[in-house]
Amino acid sequence: MKDYFDIQLNPTQLRSMSSLALAHMGDCVYEILVRGWLCSGGLEVNGNLHRETVALVRASAQADALDRITPLLTEEEVGVVHRGRNANIHMIPKGASRGEYRKATALEALFGWLYLQHRTERINELFDTIMSTREEEA
């Protein structure tokens, strides 16, 4: 049986993936990180969990998250971010500007790209930076 938790792609397959495909994968990766962070923080009431999750995964919050980690990115990661930001996006959610949505897509593409390479340590490092700098400002 194939293990869908352990997707194996060779470098050519990964390079040929569209930015939107990377963002599609990164969207769920980022959301599961946020959900895990919230649950481990002691929020137990479902309504609060959902509300906080939505607040942290909306486009404006993801755009802010990208700004927080951009100085830490490698040249290769910056390339993935640029690809994601320049993706051909057709619909922008009501609550987001075009710029916020493009940055959010770029962040998701980065997280998807890292996940598909099994680079969970780097994902954790970047996510920790996002959340710790957010907590410092609160």
PDB file of N, CA and C in Angstrom, residues 42-92:
ATOM      1  N   GLY A  42      -3.040  25.049  25.048  1.00  0.00           N
ATOM      2  CA  GLY A  42      -4.050  24.908  26.077  1.00  0.00           C
ATOM      3  C   GLY A  42      -5.438  25.415  25.718  1.00  0.00           C
ATOM      4  N   LEU A  43      -5.641  25.887  24.497  1.00  0.00           N
ATOM      5  CA  LEU A  43      -6.998  26.299  24.118  1.00  0.00           C
ATOM      6  C   LEU A  43      -7.844  25.046  23.950  1.00  0.00           C
ATOM      7  N   GLU A  44      -8.871  24.937  24.751  1.00  0.00           N
ATOM      8  CA  GLU A  44      -9.660  23.705  24.733  1.00  0.00           C
ATOM      9  C   GLU A  44     -11.072  23.894  24.202  1.00  0.00           C
ATOM     10  N   VAL A  45     -11.539  25.112  24.177  1.00  0.00           N
ATOM     11  CA  VAL A  45     -12.907  25.342  23.724  1.00  0.00           C
ATOM     12  C   VAL A  45     -12.906  25.406  22.205  1.00  0.00           C
ATOM     13  N   ASN A  46     -13.703  24.544  21.590  1.00  0.00           N
ATOM     14  CA  ASN A  46     -13.699  24.416  20.143  1.00  0.00           C
ATOM     15  C   ASN A  46     -13.941  25.733  19.414  1.00  0.00           C
ATOM     16  N   GLY A  47     -14.868  26.539  19.881  1.00  0.00           N
ATOM     17  CA  GLY A  47     -15.136  27.818  19.223  1.00  0.00           C
ATOM     18  C   GLY A  47     -13.921  28.712  19.215  1.00  0.00           C
ATOM     19  N   ASN A  48     -13.185  28.725  20.329  1.00  0.00           N
ATOM     20  CA  ASN A  48     -11.958  29.525  20.400  1.00  0.00           C
ATOM     21  C   ASN A  48     -10.883  28.969  19.471  1.00  0.00           C
ATOM     22  N   LEU A  49     -10.764  27.657  19.417  1.00  0.00           N
ATOM     23  CA  LEU A  49      -9.779  27.043  18.529  1.00  0.00           C
ATOM     24  C   LEU A  49     -10.051  27.423  17.083  1.00  0.00           C
ATOM     25  N   HIS A  50     -11.298  27.311  16.683  1.00  0.00           N
ATOM     26  CA  HIS A  50     -11.646  27.629  15.294  1.00  0.00           C
ATOM     27  C   HIS A  50     -11.398  29.111  14.998  1.00  0.00           C
ATOM     28  N   ARG A  51     -11.850  29.953  15.880  1.00  0.00           N
ATOM     29  CA  ARG A  51     -11.696  31.406  15.685  1.00  0.00           C
ATOM     30  C   ARG A  51     -10.218  31.788  15.600  1.00  0.00           C
ATOM     31  N   GLU A  52      -9.405  31.253  16.495  1.00  0.00           N
ATOM     32  CA  GLU A  52      -7.974  31.551  16.489  1.00  0.00           C
ATOM     33  C   GLU A  52      -7.285  30.970  15.257  1.00  0.00           C
ATOM     34  N   THR A  53      -7.690  29.771  14.861  1.00  0.00           N
ATOM     35  CA  THR A  53      -7.115  29.172  13.649  1.00  0.00           C
ATOM     36  C   THR A  53      -7.386  30.049  12.438  1.00  0.00           C
ATOM     37  N   VAL A  54      -8.628  30.460  12.280  1.00  0.00           N
ATOM     38  CA  VAL A  54      -8.997  31.311  11.145  1.00  0.00           C
ATOM     39  C   VAL A  54      -8.197  32.616  11.170  1.00  0.00           C
ATOM     40  N   ALA A  55      -8.028  33.188  12.354  1.00  0.00           N
ATOM     41  CA  ALA A  55      -7.282  34.445  12.469  1.00  0.00           C
ATOM     42  C   ALA A  55      -5.821  34.273  12.047  1.00  0.00           C
ATOM     43  N   LEU A  56      -5.253  33.104  12.297  1.00  0.00           N
ATOM     44  CA  LEU A  56      -3.834  32.886  12.000  1.00  0.00           C
ATOM     45  C   LEU A  56      -3.558  32.379  10.590  1.00  0.00           C
ATOM     46  N   VAL A  57      -4.571  31.808   9.933  1.00  0.00           N
ATOM     47  CA  VAL A  57      -4.336  31.277   8.587  1.00  0.00           C
ATOM     48  C   VAL A  57      -4.919  32.167   7.494  1.00  0.00           C
ATOM     49  N   ARG A  58      -5.604  33.236   7.861  1.00  0.00           N
ATOM     50  CA  ARG A  58      -6.134  34.129   6.810  1.00  0.00           C
ATOM     51  C   ARG A  58      -4.980  34.811   6.082  1.00  0.00           C
ATOM     52  N   ALA A  59      -5.258  35.319   4.918  1.00  0.00           N
ATOM     53  CA  ALA A  59      -4.220  35.864   4.039  1.00  0.00           C
ATOM     54  C   ALA A  59      -3.405  36.967   4.701  1.00  0.00           C
ATOM     55  N   SER A  60      -4.049  37.869   5.421  1.00  0.00           N
ATOM     56  CA  SER A  60      -3.299  38.973   6.029  1.00  0.00           C
ATOM     57  C   SER A  60      -2.304  38.459   7.071  1.00  0.00           C
ATOM     58  N   ALA A  61      -2.684  37.455   7.841  1.00  0.00           N
ATOM     59  CA  ALA A  61      -1.775  36.882   8.845  1.00  0.00           C
ATOM     60  C   ALA A  61      -0.632  36.129   8.174  1.00  0.00           C
ATOM     61  N   GLN A  62      -0.919  35.427   7.085  1.00  0.00           N
ATOM     62  CA  GLN A  62       0.131  34.708   6.377  1.00  0.00           C
ATOM     63  C   GLN A  62       1.090  35.682   5.688  1.00  0.00           C
ATOM     64  N   ALA A  63       0.568  36.791   5.179  1.00  0.00           N
ATOM     65  CA  ALA A  63       1.427  37.813   4.575  1.00  0.00           C
ATOM     66  C   ALA A  63       2.379  38.366   5.627  1.00  0.00           C
ATOM     67  N   ASP A  64       1.857  38.629   6.813  1.00  0.00           N
ATOM     68  CA  ASP A  64       2.685  39.103   7.918  1.00  0.00           C
ATOM     69  C   ASP A  64       3.727  38.046   8.298  1.00  0.00           C
ATOM     70  N   ALA A  65       3.317  36.781   8.296  1.00  0.00           N
ATOM     71  CA  ALA A  65       4.241  35.686   8.622  1.00  0.00           C
ATOM     72  C   ALA A  65       5.390  35.637   7.626  1.00  0.00           C
ATOM     73  N   LEU A  66       5.092  35.827   6.353  1.00  0.00           N
ATOM     74  CA  LEU A  66       6.154  35.819   5.342  1.00  0.00           C
ATOM     75  C   LEU A  66       7.127  36.964   5.592  1.00  0.00           C
ATOM     76  N   ASP A  67       6.609  38.127   5.928  1.00  0.00           N
ATOM     77  CA  ASP A  67       7.487  39.266   6.225  1.00  0.00           C
ATOM     78  C   ASP A  67       8.421  38.956   7.395  1.00  0.00           C
ATOM     79  N   ARG A  68       7.935  38.205   8.381  1.00  0.00           N
ATOM     80  CA  ARG A  68       8.730  37.879   9.568  1.00  0.00           C
ATOM     81  C   ARG A  68       9.914  36.959   9.243  1.00  0.00           C
ATOM     82  N   ILE A  69       9.721  36.057   8.271  1.00  0.00           N
ATOM     83  CA  ILE A  69      10.776  35.071   7.996  1.00  0.00           C
ATOM     84  C   ILE A  69      11.623  35.402   6.774  1.00  0.00           C
ATOM     85  N   THR A  70      11.210  36.352   5.967  1.00  0.00           N
ATOM     86  CA  THR A  70      11.938  36.653   4.730  1.00  0.00           C
ATOM     87  C   THR A  70      13.435  36.881   4.948  1.00  0.00           C
ATOM     88  N   PRO A  71      13.845  37.621   5.988  1.00  0.00           N
ATOM     89  CA  PRO A  71      15.296  37.819   6.170  1.00  0.00           C
ATOM     90  C   PRO A  71      16.072  36.534   6.462  1.00  0.00           C
ATOM     91  N   LEU A  72      15.379  35.475   6.866  1.00  0.00           N
ATOM     92  CA  LEU A  72      16.040  34.221   7.245  1.00  0.00           C
ATOM     93  C   LEU A  72      16.130  33.216   6.094  1.00  0.00           C
ATOM     94  N   LEU A  73      15.507  33.533   4.964  1.00  0.00           N
ATOM     95  CA  LEU A  73      15.397  32.566   3.882  1.00  0.00           C
ATOM     96  C   LEU A  73      16.694  32.438   3.088  1.00  0.00           C
ATOM     97  N   THR A  74      16.939  31.221   2.643  1.00  0.00           N
ATOM     98  CA  THR A  74      18.079  30.967   1.767  1.00  0.00           C
ATOM     99  C   THR A  74      17.742  31.475   0.368  1.00  0.00           C
ATOM    100  N   GLU A  75      18.738  31.532  -0.471  1.00  0.00           N
ATOM    101  CA  GLU A  75      18.527  31.969  -1.855  1.00  0.00           C
ATOM    102  C   GLU A  75      17.527  31.056  -2.568  1.00  0.00           C
ATOM    103  N   GLU A  76      17.643  29.767  -2.351  1.00  0.00           N
ATOM    104  CA  GLU A  76      16.730  28.805  -2.971  1.00  0.00           C
ATOM    105  C   GLU A  76      15.298  29.006  -2.468  1.00  0.00           C
ATOM    106  N   GLU A  77      15.140  29.237  -1.175  1.00  0.00           N
ATOM    107  CA  GLU A  77      13.816  29.474  -0.598  1.00  0.00           C
ATOM    108  C   GLU A  77      13.219  30.770  -1.132  1.00  0.00           C
ATOM    109  N   VAL A  78      14.038  31.795  -1.290  1.00  0.00           N
ATOM    110  CA  VAL A  78      13.565  33.059  -1.858  1.00  0.00           C
ATOM    111  C   VAL A  78      13.038  32.822  -3.277  1.00  0.00           C
ATOM    112  N   GLY A  79      13.708  31.974  -4.025  1.00  0.00           N
ATOM    113  CA  GLY A  79      13.236  31.628  -5.368  1.00  0.00           C
ATOM    114  C   GLY A  79      11.866  30.993  -5.354  1.00  0.00           C
ATOM    115  N   VAL A  80      11.630  30.095  -4.409  1.00  0.00           N
ATOM    116  CA  VAL A  80      10.312  29.461  -4.279  1.00  0.00           C
ATOM    117  C   VAL A  80       9.267  30.509  -3.898  1.00  0.00           C
ATOM    118  N   VAL A  81       9.624  31.407  -2.992  1.00  0.00           N
ATOM    119  CA  VAL A  81       8.705  32.476  -2.582  1.00  0.00           C
ATOM    120  C   VAL A  81       8.342  33.354  -3.779  1.00  0.00           C
ATOM    121  N   HIS A  82       9.329  33.708  -4.582  1.00  0.00           N
ATOM    122  CA  HIS A  82       9.058  34.532  -5.768  1.00  0.00           C
ATOM    123  C   HIS A  82       8.124  33.811  -6.737  1.00  0.00           C
ATOM    124  N   ARG A  83       8.370  32.519  -6.946  1.00  0.00           N
ATOM    125  CA  ARG A  83       7.480  31.723  -7.812  1.00  0.00           C
ATOM    126  C   ARG A  83       6.059  31.738  -7.260  1.00  0.00           C
ATOM    127  N   GLY A  84       5.923  31.535  -5.958  1.00  0.00           N
ATOM    128  CA  GLY A  84       4.590  31.506  -5.341  1.00  0.00           C
ATOM    129  C   GLY A  84       3.894  32.850  -5.411  1.00  0.00           C
ATOM    130  N   ARG A  85       4.646  33.908  -5.182  1.00  0.00           N
ATOM    131  CA  ARG A  85       4.061  35.247  -5.210  1.00  0.00           C
ATOM    132  C   ARG A  85       3.610  35.625  -6.620  1.00  0.00           C
ATOM    133  N   ASN A  86       4.301  35.115  -7.623  1.00  0.00           N
ATOM    134  CA  ASN A  86       3.981  35.449  -8.998  1.00  0.00           C
ATOM    135  C   ASN A  86       3.005  34.482  -9.652  1.00  0.00           C
ATOM    136  N   ALA A  87       2.455  33.546  -8.866  1.00  0.00           N
ATOM    137  CA  ALA A  87       1.499  32.585  -9.416  1.00  0.00           C
ATOM    138  C   ALA A  87       0.296  33.322 -10.000  1.00  0.00           C
ATOM    139  N   ASN A  88      -0.286  32.730 -11.006  1.00  0.00           N
ATOM    140  CA  ASN A  88      -1.433  33.325 -11.686  1.00  0.00           C
ATOM    141  C   ASN A  88      -2.705  33.048 -10.882  1.00  0.00           C
ATOM    142  N   ILE A  89      -3.032  33.963  -9.989  1.00  0.00           N
ATOM    143  CA  ILE A  89      -4.177  33.808  -9.085  1.00  0.00           C
ATOM    144  C   ILE A  89      -5.386  34.495  -9.708  1.00  0.00           C
ATOM    145  N   HIS A  90      -6.493  33.781  -9.756  1.00  0.00           N
ATOM    146  CA  HIS A  90      -7.692  34.322 -10.412  1.00  0.00           C
ATOM    147  C   HIS A  90      -8.688  34.948  -9.445  1.00  0.00           C
ATOM    148  N   MET A  91      -8.777  34.402  -8.251  1.00  0.00           N
ATOM    149  CA  MET A  91      -9.771  34.915  -7.300  1.00  0.00           C
ATOM    150  C   MET A  91      -9.095  35.300  -5.997  1.00  0.00           C
ATOM    151  N   ILE A  92      -9.439  36.484  -5.503  1.00  0.00           N
ATOM    152  CA  ILE A  92      -8.901  36.983  -4.237  1.00  0.00           C
ATOM    153  C   ILE A  92     -10.047  36.985  -3.224  1.00  0.00           C
TER     154      ILE A  92
END
